Tab-separated table of C-alpha atoms in Angstrom:
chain	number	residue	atom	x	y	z
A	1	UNK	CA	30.601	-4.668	-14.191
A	2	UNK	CA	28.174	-2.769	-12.069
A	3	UNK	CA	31.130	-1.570	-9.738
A	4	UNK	CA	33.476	-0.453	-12.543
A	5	UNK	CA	31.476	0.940	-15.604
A	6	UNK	CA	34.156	3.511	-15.736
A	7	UNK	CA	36.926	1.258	-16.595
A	8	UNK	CA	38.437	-0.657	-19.443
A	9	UNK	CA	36.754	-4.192	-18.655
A	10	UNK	CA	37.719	-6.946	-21.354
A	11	UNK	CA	36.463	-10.817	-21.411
A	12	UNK	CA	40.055	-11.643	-20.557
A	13	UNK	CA	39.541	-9.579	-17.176
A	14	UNK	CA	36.062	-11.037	-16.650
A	15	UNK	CA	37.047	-14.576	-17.352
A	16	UNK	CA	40.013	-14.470	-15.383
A	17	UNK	CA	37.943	-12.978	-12.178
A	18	UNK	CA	35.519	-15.925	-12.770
A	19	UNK	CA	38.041	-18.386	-13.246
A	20	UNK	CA	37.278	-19.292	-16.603
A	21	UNK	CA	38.240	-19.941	-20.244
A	22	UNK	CA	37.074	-17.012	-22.291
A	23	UNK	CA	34.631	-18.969	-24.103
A	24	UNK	CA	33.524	-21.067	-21.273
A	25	UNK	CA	32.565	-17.662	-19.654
A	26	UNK	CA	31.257	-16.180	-22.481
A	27	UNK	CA	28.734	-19.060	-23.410
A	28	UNK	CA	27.990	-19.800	-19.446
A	29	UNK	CA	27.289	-15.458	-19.172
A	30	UNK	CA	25.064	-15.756	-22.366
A	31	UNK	CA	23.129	-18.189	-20.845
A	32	UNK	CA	22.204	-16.748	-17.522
A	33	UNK	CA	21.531	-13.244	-19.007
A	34	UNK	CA	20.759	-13.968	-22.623
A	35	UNK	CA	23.637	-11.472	-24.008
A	36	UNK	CA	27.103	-11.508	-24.202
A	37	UNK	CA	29.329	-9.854	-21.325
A	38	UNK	CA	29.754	-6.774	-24.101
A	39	UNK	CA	26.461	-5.965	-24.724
A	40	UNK	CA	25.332	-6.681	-21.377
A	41	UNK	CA	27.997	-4.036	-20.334
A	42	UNK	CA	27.286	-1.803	-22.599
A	43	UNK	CA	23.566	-1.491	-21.324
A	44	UNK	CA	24.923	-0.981	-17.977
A	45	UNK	CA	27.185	1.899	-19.210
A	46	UNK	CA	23.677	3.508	-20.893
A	47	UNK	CA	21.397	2.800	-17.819
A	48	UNK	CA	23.356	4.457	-15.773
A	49	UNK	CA	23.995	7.389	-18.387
A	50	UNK	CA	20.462	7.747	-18.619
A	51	UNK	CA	20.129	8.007	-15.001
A	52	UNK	CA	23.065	11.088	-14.671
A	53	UNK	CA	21.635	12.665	-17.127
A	54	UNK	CA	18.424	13.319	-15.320
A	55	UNK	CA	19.366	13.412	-11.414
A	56	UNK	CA	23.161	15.663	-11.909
A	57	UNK	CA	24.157	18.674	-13.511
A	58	UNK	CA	27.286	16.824	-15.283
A	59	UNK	CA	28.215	17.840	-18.669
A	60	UNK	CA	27.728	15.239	-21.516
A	61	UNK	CA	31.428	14.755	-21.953
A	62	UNK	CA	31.991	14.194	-18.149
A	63	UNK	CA	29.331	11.537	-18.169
A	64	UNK	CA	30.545	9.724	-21.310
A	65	UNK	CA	33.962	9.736	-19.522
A	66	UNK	CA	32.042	8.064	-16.456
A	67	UNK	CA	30.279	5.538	-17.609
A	68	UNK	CA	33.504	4.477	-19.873
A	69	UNK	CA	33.804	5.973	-22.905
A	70	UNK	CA	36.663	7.958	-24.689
A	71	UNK	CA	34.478	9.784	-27.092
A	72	UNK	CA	31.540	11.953	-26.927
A	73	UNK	CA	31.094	11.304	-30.248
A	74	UNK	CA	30.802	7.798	-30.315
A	75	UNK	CA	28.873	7.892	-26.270
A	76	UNK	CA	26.374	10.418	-28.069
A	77	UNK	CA	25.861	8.464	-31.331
A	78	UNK	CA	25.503	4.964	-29.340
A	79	UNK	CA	22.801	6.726	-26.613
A	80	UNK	CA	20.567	7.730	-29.266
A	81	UNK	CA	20.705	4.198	-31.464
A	82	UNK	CA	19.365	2.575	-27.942
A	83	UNK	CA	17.429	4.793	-26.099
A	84	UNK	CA	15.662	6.698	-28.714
A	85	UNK	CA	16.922	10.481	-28.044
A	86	UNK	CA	19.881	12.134	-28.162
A	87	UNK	CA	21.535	12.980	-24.593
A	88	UNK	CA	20.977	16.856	-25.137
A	89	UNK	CA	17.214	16.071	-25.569
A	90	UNK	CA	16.916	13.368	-22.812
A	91	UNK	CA	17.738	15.620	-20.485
A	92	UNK	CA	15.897	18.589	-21.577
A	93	UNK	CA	12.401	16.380	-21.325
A	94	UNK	CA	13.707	14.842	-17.876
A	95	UNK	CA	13.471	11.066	-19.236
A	96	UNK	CA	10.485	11.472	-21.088
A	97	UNK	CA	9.197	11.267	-24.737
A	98	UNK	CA	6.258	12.681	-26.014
A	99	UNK	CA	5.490	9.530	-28.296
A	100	UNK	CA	7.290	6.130	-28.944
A	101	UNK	CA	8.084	5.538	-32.474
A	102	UNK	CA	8.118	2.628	-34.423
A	103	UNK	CA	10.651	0.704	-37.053
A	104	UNK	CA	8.789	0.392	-39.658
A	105	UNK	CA	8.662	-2.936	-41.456
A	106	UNK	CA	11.842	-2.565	-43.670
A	107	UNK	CA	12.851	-3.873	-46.882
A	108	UNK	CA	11.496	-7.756	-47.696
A	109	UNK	CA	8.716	-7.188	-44.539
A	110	UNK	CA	5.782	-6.343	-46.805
A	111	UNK	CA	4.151	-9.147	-45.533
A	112	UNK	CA	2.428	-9.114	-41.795
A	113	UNK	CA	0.320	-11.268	-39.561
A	114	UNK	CA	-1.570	-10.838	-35.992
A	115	UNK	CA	0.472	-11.859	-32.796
A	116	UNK	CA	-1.620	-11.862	-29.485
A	117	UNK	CA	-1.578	-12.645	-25.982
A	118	UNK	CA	-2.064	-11.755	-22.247
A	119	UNK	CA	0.553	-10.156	-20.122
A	120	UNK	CA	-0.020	-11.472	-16.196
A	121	UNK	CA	1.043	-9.756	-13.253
A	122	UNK	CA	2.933	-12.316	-10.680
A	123	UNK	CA	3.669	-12.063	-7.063
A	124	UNK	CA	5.943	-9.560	-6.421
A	125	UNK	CA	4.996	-6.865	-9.079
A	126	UNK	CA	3.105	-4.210	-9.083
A	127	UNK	CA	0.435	-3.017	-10.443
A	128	UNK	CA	1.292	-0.311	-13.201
A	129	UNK	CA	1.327	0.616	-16.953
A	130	UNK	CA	2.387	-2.036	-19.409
A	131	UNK	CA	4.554	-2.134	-22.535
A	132	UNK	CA	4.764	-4.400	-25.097
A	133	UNK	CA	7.444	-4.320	-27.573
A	134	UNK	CA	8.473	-6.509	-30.866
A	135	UNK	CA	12.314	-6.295	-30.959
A	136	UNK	CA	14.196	-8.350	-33.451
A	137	UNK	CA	17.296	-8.787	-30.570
A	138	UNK	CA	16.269	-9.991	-26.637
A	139	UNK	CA	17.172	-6.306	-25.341
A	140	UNK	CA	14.893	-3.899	-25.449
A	141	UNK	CA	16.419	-0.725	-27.732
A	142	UNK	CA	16.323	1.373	-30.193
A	143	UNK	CA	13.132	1.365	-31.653
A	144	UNK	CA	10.224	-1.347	-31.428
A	145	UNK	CA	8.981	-2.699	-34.960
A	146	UNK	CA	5.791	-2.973	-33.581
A	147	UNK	CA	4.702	-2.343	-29.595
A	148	UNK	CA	1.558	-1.726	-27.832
A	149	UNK	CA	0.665	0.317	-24.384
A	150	UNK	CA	-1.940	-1.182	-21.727
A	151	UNK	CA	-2.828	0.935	-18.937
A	152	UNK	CA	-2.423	-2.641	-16.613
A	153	UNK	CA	-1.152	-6.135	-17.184
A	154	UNK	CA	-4.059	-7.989	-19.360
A	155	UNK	CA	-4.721	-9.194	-23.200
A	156	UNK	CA	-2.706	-7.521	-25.761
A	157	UNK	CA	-2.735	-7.450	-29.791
A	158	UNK	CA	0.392	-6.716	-32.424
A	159	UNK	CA	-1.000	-6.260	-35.427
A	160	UNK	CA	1.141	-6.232	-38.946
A	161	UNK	CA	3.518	-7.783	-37.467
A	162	UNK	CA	6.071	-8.293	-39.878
A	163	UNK	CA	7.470	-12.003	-41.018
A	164	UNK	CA	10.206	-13.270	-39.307
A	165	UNK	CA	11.955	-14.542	-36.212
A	166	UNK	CA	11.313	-11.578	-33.222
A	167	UNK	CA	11.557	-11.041	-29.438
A	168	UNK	CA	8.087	-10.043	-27.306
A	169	UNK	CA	9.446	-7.461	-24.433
A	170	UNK	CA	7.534	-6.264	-21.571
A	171	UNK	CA	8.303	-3.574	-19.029
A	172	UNK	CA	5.598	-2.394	-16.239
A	173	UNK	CA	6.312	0.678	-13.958
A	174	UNK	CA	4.491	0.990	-10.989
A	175	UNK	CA	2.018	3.681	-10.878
A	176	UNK	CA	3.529	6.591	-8.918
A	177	UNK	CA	6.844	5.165	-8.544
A	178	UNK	CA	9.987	7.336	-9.493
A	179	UNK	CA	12.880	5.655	-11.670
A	180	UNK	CA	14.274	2.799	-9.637
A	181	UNK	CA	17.710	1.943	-10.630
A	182	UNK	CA	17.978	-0.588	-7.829
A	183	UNK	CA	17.357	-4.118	-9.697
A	184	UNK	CA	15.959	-5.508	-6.817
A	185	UNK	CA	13.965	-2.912	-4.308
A	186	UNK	CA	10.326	-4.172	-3.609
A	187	UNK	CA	8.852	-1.443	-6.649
A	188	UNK	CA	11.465	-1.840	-8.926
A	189	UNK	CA	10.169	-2.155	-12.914
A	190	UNK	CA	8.933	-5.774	-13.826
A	191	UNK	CA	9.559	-7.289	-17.238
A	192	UNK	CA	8.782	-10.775	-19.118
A	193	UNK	CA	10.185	-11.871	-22.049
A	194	UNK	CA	8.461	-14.333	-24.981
A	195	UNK	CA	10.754	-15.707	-27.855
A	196	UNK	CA	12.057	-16.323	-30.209
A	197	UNK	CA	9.175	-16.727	-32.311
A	198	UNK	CA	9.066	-17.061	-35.179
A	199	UNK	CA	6.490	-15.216	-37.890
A	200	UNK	CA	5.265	-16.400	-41.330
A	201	UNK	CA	2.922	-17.640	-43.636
A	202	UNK	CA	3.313	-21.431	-42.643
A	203	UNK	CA	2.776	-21.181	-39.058
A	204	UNK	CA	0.432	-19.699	-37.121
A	205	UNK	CA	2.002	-18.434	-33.514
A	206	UNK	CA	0.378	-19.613	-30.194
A	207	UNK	CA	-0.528	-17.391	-27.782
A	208	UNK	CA	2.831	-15.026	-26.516
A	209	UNK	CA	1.356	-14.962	-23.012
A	210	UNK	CA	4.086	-13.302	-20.708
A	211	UNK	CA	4.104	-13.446	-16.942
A	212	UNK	CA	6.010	-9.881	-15.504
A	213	UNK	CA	8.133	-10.754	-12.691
A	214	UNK	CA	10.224	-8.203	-10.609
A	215	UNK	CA	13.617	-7.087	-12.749
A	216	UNK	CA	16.950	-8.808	-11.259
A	217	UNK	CA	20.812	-8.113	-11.754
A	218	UNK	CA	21.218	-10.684	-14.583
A	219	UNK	CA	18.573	-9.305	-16.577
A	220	UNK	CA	19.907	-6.559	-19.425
A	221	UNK	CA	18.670	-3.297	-18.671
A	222	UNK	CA	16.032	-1.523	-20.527
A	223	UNK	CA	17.433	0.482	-22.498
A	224	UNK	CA	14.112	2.055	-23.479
A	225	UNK	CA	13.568	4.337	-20.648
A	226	UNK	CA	11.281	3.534	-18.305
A	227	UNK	CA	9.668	6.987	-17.945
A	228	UNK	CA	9.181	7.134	-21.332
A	229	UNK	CA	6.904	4.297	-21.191
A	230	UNK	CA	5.341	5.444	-18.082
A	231	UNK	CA	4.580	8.702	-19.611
A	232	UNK	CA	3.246	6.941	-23.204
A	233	UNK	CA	0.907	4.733	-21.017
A	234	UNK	CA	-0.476	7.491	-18.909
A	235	UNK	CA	-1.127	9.297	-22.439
A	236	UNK	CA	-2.622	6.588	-24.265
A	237	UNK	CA	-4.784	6.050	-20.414
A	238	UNK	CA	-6.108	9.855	-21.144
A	239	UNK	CA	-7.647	8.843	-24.879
């Protein structure tokens, strides 16, 4: 996947390179990387969108042709479902956003509770700004329903969270560093994961303590950019 985002890739052609059934492949894939080999490509196709977009000159439509799609339509429409911004205005704030905005509770979430717990820093990560995000899927896009900004890995609190089944996702960026699109280089981002868990009146959730550990190939990229956390941390640092 990483080596051809720019061409027609199907689970046949996956399976067949892996030796596998289609659905032994598929179920195996979902396991290791907790997606399916569409989504997870799919993600790769954005990440690396995100990254032309701010380090190349490249017209829109040239870099939806790139990274493997036949429309800028649909490229433009699917980049600013997951990342939060259109293309046009990614670029123009150079991978930032001023604010990160969240879902809202929705229809039948009128109801909330408190979810807490401590994010830890590992060996191997860095020391940087931390994100917390509630995401109803186990890849971070589009926008949280509820998320929370520490300036360093510690004790965090969602509050109104709303009822129902939800995935905790943490990304910290090393202070300083630049967008690292290597998965594994010593200062690449580190992320942790807690969930499913599940949310209601009936239960009351333990602790979603989350240890960060340094970002790998398997692992779904963030399709939040990282800058744009790095940037919302540093603001919420400054009061």
């Amino acid at each position: 996947m990483y080596e051809n985002l720019g061409e027609e890739i199907t689970i046949d052609d996956m399976a067949e390179t892996a030796m596998f059934s289609k659905f032994h492949f598929t179920r195996m894939f979902k396991n290791m990387t907790g997606t399916s080999p569409g989504r997870f490509l799919s993600a790769l196709r954005l990440q690396e969108a995100k990254r032309l977009l701010v380090s190349t000159e490249l017209n829109i439509a040239d870099i939806s042709n790139i990274v493997g799609y036949q429309s800028v339509g649909t490229f433009s429409s699917r980049f600013k479902s997951s990342v939060g911004l259109a293309p046009t205005t990614y670029r123009q704030l150079g991978g930032y956003t001023p604010r990160i905005n969240m879902a809202g509770t929705g229809p039948g979430r009128t109801r909330s509770a408190l979810l807490r717990g401590t994010v830890r820093a590992s060996e191997g990560t860095a020391p940087g700004p931390v994100f917390i995000g509630l995401f109803a899927g186990c890849i971070p896009q589009g926008q949280p329903s509820r998320c929370a900004v520490l300036d360093r890995p510690g004790p965090y609190v969602l509050e109104d969270v709303p009822y129902g089944t939800w995935h905790v996702l943490v990304q910290s960026v090393p202070y300083g560093m630049e967008e690292v699109d290597g998965a594994e280089s010593d200062t690449a981002p580190s992320i942790g994961a807690y969930g499913p868990v599940t949310v209601n009146a009936d239960t009351v959730a333990k602790p979603a303590d989350i240890d960060l550990r340094p970002m790998g190939t398997l692992d779904p990229p963030v399709l939040l950019a990282l800058l744009d956390m790095r940037m919302a941390a540093l603001e919420a640092i400054a009061g």
